[in-house]
Short mmCIF file of C-alpha atoms in Angstrom, two decimals:
data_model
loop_
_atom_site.label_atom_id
_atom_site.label_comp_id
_atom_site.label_asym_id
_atom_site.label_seq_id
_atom_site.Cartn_x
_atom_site.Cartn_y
_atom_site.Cartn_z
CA UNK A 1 15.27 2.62 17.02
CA UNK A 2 16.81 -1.48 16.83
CA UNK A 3 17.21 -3.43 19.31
CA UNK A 4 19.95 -1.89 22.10
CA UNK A 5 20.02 -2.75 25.96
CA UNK A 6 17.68 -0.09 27.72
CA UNK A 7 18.76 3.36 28.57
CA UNK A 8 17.19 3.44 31.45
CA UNK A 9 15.94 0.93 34.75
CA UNK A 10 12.10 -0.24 34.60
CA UNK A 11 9.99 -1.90 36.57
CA UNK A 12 7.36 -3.68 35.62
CA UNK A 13 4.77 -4.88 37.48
CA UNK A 14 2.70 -8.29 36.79
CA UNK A 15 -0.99 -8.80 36.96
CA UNK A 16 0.08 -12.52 36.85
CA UNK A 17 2.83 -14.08 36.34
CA UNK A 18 4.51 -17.54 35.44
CA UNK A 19 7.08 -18.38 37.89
CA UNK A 20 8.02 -22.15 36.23
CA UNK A 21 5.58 -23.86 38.14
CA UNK A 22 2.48 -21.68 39.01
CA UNK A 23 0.90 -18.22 38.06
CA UNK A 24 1.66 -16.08 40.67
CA UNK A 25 -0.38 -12.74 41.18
CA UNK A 26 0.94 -9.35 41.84
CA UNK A 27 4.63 -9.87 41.03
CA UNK A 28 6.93 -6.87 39.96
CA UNK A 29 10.57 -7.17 37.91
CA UNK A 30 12.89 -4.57 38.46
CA UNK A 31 14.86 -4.31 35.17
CA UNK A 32 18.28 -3.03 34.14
CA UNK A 33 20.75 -2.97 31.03
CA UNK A 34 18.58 -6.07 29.58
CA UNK A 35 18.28 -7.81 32.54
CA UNK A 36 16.07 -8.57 35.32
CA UNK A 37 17.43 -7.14 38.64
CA UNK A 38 14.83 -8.66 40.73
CA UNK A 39 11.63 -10.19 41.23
CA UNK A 40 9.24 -9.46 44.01
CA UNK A 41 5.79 -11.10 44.96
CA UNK A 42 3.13 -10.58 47.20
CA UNK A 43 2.99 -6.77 45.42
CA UNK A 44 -1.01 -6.38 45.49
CA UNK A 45 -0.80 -3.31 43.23
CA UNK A 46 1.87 -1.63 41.04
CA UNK A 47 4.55 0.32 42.78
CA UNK A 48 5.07 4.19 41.67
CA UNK A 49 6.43 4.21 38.47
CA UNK A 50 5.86 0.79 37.00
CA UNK A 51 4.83 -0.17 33.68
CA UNK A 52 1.75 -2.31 34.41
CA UNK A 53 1.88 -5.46 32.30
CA UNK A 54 -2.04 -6.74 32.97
CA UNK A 55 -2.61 -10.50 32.09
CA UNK A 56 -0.65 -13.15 32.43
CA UNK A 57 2.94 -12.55 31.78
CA UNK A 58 5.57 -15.14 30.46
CA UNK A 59 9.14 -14.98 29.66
CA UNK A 60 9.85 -14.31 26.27
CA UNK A 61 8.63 -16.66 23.61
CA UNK A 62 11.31 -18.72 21.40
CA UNK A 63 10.66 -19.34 18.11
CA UNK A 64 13.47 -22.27 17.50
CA UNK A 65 13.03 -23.40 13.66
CA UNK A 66 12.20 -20.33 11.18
CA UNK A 67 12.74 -19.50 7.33
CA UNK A 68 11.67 -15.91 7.04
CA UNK A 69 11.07 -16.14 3.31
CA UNK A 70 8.15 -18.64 3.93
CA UNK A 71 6.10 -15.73 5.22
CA UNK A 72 5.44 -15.00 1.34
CA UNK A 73 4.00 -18.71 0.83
CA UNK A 74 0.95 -18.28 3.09
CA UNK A 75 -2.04 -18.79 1.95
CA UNK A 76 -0.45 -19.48 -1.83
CA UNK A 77 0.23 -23.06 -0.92
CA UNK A 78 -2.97 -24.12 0.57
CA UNK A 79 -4.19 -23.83 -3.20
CA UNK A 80 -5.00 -27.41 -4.15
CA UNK A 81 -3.20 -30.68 -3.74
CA UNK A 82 0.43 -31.73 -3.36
CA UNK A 83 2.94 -32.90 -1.32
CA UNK A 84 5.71 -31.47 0.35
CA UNK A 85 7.94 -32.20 -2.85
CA UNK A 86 5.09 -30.00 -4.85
CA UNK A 87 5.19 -27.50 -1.98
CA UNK A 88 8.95 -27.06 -2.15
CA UNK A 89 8.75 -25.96 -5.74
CA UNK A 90 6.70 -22.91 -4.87
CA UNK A 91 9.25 -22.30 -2.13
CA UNK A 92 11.82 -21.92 -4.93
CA UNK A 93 9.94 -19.58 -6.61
CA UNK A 94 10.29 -16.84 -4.25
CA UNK A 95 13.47 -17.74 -3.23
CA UNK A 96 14.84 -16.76 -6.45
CA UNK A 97 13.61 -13.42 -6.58
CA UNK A 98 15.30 -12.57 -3.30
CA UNK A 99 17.34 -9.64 -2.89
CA UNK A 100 19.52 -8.49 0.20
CA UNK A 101 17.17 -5.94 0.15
CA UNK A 102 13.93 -7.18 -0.53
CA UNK A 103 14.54 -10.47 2.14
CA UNK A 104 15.60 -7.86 4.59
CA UNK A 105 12.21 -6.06 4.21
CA UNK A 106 10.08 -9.29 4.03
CA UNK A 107 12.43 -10.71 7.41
CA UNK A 108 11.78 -7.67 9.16
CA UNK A 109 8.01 -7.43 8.39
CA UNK A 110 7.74 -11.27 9.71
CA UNK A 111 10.07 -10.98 12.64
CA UNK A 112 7.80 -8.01 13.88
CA UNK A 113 4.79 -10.40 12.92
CA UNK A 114 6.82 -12.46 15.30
CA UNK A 115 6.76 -9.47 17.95
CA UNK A 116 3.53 -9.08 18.27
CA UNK A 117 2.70 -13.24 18.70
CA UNK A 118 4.65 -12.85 22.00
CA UNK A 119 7.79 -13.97 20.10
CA UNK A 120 11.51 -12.60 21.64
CA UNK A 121 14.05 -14.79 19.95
CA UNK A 122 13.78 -16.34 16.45
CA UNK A 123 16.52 -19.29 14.97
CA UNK A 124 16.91 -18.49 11.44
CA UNK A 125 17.75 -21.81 9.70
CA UNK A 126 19.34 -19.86 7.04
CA UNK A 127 20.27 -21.35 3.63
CA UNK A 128 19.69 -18.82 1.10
CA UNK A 129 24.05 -17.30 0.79
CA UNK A 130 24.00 -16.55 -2.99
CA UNK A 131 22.84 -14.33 -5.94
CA UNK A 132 20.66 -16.62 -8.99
CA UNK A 133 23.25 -18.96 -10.01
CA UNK A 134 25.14 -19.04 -7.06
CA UNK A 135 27.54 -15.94 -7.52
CA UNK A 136 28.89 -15.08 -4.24
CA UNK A 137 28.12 -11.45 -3.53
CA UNK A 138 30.50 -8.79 -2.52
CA UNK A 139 29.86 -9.58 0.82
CA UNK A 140 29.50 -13.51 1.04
CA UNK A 141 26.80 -13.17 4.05
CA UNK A 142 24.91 -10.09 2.61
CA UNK A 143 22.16 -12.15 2.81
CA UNK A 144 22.53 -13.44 6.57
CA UNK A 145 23.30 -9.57 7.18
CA UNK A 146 19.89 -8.39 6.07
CA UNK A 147 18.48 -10.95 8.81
CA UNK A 148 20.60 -9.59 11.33
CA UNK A 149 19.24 -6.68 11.00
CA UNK A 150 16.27 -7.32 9.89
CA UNK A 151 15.76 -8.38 14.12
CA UNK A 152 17.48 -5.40 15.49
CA UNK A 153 14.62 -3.51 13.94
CA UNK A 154 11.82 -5.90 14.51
CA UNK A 155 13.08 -5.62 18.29
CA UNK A 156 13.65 -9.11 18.57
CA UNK A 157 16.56 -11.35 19.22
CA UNK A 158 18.07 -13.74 16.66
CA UNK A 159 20.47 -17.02 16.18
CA UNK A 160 21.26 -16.96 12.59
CA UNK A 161 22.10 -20.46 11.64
CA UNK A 162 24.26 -20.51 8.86
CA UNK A 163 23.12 -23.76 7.08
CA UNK A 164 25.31 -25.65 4.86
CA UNK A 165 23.60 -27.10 1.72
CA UNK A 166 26.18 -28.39 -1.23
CA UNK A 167 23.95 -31.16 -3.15
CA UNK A 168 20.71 -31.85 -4.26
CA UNK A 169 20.46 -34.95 -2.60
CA UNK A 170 22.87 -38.00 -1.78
CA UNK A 171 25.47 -36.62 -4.09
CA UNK A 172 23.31 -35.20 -6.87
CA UNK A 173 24.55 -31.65 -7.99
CA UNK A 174 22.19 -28.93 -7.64
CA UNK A 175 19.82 -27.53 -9.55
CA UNK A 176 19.69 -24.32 -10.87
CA UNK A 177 17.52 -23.29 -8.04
CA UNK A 178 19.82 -24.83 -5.30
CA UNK A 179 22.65 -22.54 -6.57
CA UNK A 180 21.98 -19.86 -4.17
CA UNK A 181 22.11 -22.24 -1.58
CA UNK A 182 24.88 -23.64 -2.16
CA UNK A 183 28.89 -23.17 -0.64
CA UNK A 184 30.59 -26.24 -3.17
CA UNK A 185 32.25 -27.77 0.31
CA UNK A 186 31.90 -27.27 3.93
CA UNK A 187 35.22 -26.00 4.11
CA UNK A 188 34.30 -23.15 1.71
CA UNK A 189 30.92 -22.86 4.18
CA UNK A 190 32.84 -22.73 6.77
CA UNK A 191 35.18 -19.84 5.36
CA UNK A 192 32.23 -18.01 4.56
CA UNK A 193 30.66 -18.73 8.27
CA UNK A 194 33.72 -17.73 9.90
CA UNK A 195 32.73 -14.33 8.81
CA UNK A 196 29.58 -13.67 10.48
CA UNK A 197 30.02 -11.86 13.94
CA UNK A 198 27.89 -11.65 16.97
CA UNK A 199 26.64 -8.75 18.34
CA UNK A 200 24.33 -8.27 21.01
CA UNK A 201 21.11 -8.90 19.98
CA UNK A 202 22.42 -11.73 17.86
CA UNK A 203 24.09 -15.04 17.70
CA UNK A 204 25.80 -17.02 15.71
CA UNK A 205 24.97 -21.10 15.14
CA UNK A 206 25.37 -23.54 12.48
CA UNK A 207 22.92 -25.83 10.93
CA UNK A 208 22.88 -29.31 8.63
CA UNK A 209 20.58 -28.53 5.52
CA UNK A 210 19.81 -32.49 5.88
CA UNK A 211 21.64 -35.14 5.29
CA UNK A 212 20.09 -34.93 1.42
CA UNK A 213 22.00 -31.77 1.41
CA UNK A 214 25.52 -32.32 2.80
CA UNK A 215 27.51 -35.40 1.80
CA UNK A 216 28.32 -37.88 4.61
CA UNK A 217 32.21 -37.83 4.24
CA UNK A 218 31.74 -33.45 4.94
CA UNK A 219 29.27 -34.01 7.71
CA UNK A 220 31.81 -33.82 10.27
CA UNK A 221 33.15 -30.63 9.22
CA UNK A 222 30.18 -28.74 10.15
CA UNK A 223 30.24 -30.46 13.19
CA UNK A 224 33.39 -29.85 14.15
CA UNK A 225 32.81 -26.15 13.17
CA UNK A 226 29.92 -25.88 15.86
CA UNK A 227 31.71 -27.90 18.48
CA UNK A 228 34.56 -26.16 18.28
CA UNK A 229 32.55 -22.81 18.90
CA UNK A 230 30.30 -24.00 21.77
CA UNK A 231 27.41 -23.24 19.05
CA UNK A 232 23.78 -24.54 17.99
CA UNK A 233 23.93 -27.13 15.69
CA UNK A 234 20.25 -27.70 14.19
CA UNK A 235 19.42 -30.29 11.34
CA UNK A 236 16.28 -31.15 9.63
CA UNK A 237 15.86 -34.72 10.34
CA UNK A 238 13.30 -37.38 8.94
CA UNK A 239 10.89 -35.04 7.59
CA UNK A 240 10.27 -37.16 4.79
CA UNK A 241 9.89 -40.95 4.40
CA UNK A 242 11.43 -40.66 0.97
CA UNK A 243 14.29 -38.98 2.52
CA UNK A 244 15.22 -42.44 4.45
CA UNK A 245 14.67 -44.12 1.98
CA UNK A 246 17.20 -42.51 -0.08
CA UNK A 247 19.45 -42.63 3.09
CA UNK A 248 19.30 -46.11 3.27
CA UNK A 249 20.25 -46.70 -0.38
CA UNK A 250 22.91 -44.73 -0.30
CA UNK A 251 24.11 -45.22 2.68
CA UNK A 252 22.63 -48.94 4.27
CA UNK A 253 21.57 -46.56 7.45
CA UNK A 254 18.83 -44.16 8.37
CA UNK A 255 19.47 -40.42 8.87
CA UNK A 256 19.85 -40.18 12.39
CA UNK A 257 22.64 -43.25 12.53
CA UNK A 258 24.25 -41.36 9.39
CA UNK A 259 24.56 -38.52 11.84
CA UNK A 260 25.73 -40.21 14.43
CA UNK A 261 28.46 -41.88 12.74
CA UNK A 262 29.61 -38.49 11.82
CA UNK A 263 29.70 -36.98 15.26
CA UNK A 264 26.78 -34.57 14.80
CA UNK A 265 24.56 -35.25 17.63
CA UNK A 266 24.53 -34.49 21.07
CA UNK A 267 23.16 -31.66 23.36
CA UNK A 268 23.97 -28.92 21.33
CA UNK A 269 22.04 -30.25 18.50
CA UNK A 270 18.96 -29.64 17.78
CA UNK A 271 16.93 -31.77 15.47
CA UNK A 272 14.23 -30.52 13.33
CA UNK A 273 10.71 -32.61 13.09
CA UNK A 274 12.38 -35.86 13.32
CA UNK A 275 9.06 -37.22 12.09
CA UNK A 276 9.74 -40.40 10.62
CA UNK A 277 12.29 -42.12 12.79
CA UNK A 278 12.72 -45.95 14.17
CA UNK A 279 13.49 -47.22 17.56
CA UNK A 280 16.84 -47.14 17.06
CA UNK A 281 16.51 -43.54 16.51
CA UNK A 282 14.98 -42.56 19.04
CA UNK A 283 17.54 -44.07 21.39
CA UNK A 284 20.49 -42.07 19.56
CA UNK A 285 18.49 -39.20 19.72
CA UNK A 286 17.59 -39.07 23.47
CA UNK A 287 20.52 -41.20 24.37
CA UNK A 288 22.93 -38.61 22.51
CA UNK A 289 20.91 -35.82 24.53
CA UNK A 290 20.39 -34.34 20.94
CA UNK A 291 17.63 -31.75 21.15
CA UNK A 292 14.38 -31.80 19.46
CA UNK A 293 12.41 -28.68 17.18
CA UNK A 294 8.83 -29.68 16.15
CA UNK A 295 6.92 -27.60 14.25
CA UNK A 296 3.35 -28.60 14.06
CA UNK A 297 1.65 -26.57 11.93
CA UNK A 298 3.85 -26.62 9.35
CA UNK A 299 4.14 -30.84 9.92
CA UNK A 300 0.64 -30.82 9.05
CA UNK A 301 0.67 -28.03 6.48
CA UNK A 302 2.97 -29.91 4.75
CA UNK A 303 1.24 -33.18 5.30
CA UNK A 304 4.56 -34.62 6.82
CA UNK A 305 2.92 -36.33 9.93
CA UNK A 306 3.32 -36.68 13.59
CA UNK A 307 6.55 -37.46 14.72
CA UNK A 308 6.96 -39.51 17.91
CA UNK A 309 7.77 -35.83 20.68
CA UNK A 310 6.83 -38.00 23.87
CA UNK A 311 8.63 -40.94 23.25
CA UNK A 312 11.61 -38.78 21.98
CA UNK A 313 11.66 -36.70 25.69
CA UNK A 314 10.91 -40.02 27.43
CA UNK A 315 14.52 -41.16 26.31
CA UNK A 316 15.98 -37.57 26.92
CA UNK A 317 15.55 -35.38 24.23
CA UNK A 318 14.35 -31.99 24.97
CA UNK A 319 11.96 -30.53 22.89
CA UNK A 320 11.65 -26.92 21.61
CA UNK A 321 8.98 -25.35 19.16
CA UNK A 322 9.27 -23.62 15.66
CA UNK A 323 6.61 -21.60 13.29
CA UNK A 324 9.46 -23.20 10.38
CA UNK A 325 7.02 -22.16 7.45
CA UNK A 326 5.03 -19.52 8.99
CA UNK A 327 1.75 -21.27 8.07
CA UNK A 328 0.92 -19.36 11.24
CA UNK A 329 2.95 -17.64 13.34
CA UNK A 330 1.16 -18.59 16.98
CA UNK A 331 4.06 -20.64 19.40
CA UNK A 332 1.07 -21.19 22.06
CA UNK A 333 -0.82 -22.77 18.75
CA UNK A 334 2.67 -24.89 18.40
CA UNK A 335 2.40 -25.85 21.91
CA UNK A 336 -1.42 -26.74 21.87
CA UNK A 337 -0.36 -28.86 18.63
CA UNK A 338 2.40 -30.89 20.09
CA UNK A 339 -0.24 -32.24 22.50
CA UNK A 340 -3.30 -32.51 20.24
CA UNK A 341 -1.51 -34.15 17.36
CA UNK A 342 -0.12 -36.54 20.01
CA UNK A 343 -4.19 -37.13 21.43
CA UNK A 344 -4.93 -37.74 17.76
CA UNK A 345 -2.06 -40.50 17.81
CA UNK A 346 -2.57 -42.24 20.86
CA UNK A 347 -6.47 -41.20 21.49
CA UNK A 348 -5.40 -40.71 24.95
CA UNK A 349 -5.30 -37.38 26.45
CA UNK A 350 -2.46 -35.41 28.95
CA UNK A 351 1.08 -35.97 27.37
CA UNK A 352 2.29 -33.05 28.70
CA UNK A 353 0.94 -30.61 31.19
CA UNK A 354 0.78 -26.60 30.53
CA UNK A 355 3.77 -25.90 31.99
CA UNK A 356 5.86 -28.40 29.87
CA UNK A 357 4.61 -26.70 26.69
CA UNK A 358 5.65 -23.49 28.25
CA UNK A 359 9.03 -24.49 28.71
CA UNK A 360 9.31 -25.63 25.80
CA UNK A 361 8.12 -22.47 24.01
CA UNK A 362 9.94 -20.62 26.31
CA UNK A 363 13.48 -21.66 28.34
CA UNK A 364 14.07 -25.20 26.71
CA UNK A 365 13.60 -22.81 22.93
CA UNK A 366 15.97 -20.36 23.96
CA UNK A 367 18.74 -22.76 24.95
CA UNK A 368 18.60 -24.85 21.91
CA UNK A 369 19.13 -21.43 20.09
CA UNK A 370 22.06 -20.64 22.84
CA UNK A 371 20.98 -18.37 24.88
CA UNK A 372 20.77 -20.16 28.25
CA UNK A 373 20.13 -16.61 29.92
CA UNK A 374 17.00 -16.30 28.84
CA UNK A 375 13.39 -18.62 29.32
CA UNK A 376 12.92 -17.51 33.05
CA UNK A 377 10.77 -14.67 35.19
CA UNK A 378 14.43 -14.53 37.36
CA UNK A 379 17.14 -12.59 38.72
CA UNK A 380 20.09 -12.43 36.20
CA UNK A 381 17.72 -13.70 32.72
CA UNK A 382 17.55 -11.49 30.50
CA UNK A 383 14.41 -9.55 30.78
CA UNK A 384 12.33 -10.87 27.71
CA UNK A 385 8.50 -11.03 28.74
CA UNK A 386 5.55 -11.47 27.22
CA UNK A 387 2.04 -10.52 28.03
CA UNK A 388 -1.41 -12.76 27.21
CA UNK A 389 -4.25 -11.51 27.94
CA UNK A 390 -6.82 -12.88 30.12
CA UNK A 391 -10.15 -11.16 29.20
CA UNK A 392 -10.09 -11.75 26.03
CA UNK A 393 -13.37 -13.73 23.95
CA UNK A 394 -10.97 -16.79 24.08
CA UNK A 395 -9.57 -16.51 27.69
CA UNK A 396 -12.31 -14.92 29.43
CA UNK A 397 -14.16 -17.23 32.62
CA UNK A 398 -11.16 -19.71 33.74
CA UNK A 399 -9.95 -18.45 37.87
CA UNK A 400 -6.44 -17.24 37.08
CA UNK A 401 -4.91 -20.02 38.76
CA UNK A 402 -5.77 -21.80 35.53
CA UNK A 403 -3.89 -18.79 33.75
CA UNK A 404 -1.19 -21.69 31.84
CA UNK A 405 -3.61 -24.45 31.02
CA UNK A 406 -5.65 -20.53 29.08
CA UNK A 407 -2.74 -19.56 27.66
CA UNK A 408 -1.12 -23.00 26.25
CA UNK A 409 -5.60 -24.09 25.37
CA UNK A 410 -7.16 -21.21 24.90
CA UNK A 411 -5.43 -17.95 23.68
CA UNK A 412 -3.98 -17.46 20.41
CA UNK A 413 -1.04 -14.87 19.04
CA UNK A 414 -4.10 -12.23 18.88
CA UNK A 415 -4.03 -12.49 22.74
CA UNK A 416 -0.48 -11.14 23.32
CA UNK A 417 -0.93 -7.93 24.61
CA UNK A 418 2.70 -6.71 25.47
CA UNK A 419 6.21 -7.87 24.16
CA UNK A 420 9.16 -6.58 26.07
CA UNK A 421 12.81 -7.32 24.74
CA UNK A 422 15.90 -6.18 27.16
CA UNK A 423 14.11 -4.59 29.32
CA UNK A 424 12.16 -2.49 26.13
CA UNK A 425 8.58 -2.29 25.49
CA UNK A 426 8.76 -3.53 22.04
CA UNK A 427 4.70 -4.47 21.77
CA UNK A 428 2.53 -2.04 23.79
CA UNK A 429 -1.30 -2.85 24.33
CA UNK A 430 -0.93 -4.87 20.93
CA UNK A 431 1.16 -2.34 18.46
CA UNK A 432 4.26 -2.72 17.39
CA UNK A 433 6.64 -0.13 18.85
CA UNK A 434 9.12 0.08 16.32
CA UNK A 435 7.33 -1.16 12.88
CA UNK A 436 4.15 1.19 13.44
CA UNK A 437 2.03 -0.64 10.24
CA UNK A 438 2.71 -4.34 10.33
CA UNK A 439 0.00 -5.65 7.93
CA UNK A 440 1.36 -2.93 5.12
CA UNK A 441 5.22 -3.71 5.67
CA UNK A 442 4.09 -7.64 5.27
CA UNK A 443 1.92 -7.07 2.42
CA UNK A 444 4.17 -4.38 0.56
CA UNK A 445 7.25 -6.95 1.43
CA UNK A 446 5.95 -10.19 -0.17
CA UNK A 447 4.16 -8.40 -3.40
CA UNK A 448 7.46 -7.32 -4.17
CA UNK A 449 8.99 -10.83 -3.83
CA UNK A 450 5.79 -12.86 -5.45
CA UNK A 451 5.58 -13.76 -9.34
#
């Protein structure tokens, strides 16, 4: 059965739980139609009738920068040498032999990957609209369809962001590959756009290719199109040195001042990586309140580098987390990254603490995907949860007061023990509710999409 709100009230009671600031033992959440009807400490031991959740429970994990089809690159582009520019021609391999049907099997096969890593809301940056040559087909979003429902039957929650792409780079037609991708204007992107509906496990954002992708004079209309609907705006940003530097030929301006001059930042932007940036940057960024996505693994993965996170929040950006190329899907390894990468940078230790990395895996995620209602173990948030556990080989021996500085340090996506969406068990003692074989439905999904 897909995602629906709960038949039924539950309660669940918490071995542990993260209340924003501490872990808290013995705490029970009374559920109803999705949502969290209470929470009650000081409950030494589960009350009749509740689901016991043992570990250390969090709300729901937010996944804030994905492209589903990536899950068919892993482990194919670690062969050898490259860069990303050698990595993104692999990419377009599978991406042509993408069906509506076969990218709804591979989505739904990596969105319950997603499931079982703890994971209750994914942002699909999605760019890939069109048949091989960029034929629209008989329904212009069939595509963005088999997403949507590709996370009502993983069980998890999704904000498809419809991503306008209409040039290779800085004017440059595409190429044959880019077709799919590609809407000839954002007004025809935003026709098509206007289309998509939201329903209740889903929502509906918008998203900036890059500004490689979308010409500077049409910037604004995607903008406008997001503004105008109180939705997500996401962009990748800076990813690429070569990318300012083409940015500054063609324009006498980096990417982030390009965007700015075209009215798409602010705080219901979200910028993705935002790796290579200068000072000015940063201050339009945080001074905008623009949002910002980083996505670790894939940032090294791809060789892209470390972009500058803590001086970004340290002029008021918030930051949020993505798996983006599903190198691994792990958002506690995103969080552990974020900090590492910046130790590497700095070689000093303690940019953020534990519960900074959890909020931004978890309630600062979910509202740069738009749903404010969800991110918190409260009355009123949607009751998303998700379960770690704490007797595992990697988060065995720490006193549960420690039960963050495990999670965001020690544990791994193999430690999530229980997934609940809306109130519904969707990952029970580490299986997958409503995808009973995982592993096959990944590997039967990307052989049929691999060359």
């Amino acid at each position: 059965m897909p995602l629906t709100t709960q038949a039924t009230p539950t309660t669940y009671w918490l071995e542990h739980a993260w209340l924003g600031t501490h872990a808290e033992p013995g705490v029970t959440v009374d559920t109803a139609d999705g949502r969290i009807t209470a929470v009650r400490t000081g409950t030494d031991t589960p009350p009749p009738g509740a689901t016991t959740l043992r570990g250390l429970t969090l709300p729901g994990l937010a996944n804030a920068h994905s492209h589903a089809f990536h899950r068919a690159l892993r482990g194919v582009v670690q062969v050898g040498t490259g860069t990303f520019w050698t990595w993104r021609e692999v990419m377009y391999g599978v991406a042509d032999r993408l069906t509506p049907d076969s990218y709804y099997a591979l989505a739904r096969a990596a969105y319950a990957e997603m499931a079982l890593a703890g994971i209750t809301c994914v942002g699909e940056f999605h760019y890939l609209h069109h048949a091989p040559g960029g034929t629209r087909y008989d329904d212009p979003n069939a595509m963005g369809e088999a997403l949507i429902a590709a996370a009502a039957d993983a069980g998890i929650r999704i904000t498809l962001l419809d991503t306008a792409y209409l040039s290779a780079g800085f004017g440059a037609p595409p190429d044959h590959h880019q077709r799919r991708f590609c809407d000839d204007t954002a007004e025809r992107w935003a026709e098509r756009a206007d289309a998509l509906k939201e329903r209740a496990h889903a929502r509906i954002g918008a998203a900036i290719h890059s500004v490689r992708a979308v010409p500077a004079d049409q910037l604004g209309t995607v903008a406008d199109w997001a503004r105008q609907r109180q939705a997500p705006l996401h962009v990748h940003l800076s990813e690429q040195t070569a990318e300012n530097d083409a940015c500054h030929e063609a324009h006498g301006c980096t990417p982030t001042r390009l965007l700015a001059d075209h009215g798409a930042l602010g705080s219901r932007t979200t910028a993705v990586h935002a790796t290579h940036l200068t000072t000015e940057d940063i201050e339009l960024l945080g001074g905008s309140r623009t949002g910002v996505c980083m996505c670790p693994t894939t940032e090294r993965d791809l060789a892209d580098g470390i972009g500058p996170a803590a001086r970004l929040q340290g002029r008021g950006s918030t930051l949020s987390l993505g798996s983006d190329s599903h190198a691994v899907i792990d958002l506690l390894e995103e969080a552990r990254a974020m900090e590492l990468d910046e130790r590497l940078r700095t070689r000093t230790r303690g940019h953020w603490t534990a519960a900074a990395l959890l909020r931004a895996a978890t309630a600062d995620g979910h509202a740069a995907l738009g749903w404010d209602d969800a991110g918190a173990l409260e009355t009123g948030a949607l009751a998303d949860l998700t379960t770690i556990a704490l007797d595992s080989v990697r988060t065995a021996g720490p006193a549960p007061r420690l039960a963050a500085e495990t999670a965001v340090f020690a544990a791994s996506a193999a430690d999530v023990r229980h997934t609940v969406v809306g109130g519904r068990q969707i990952v029970r003692d580490g299986v997958h509710t409503l995808v009973p074989d995982v592993p096959t439905a990944l590997a039967e999904s990307i052989a049929a999409v691999r060359g």
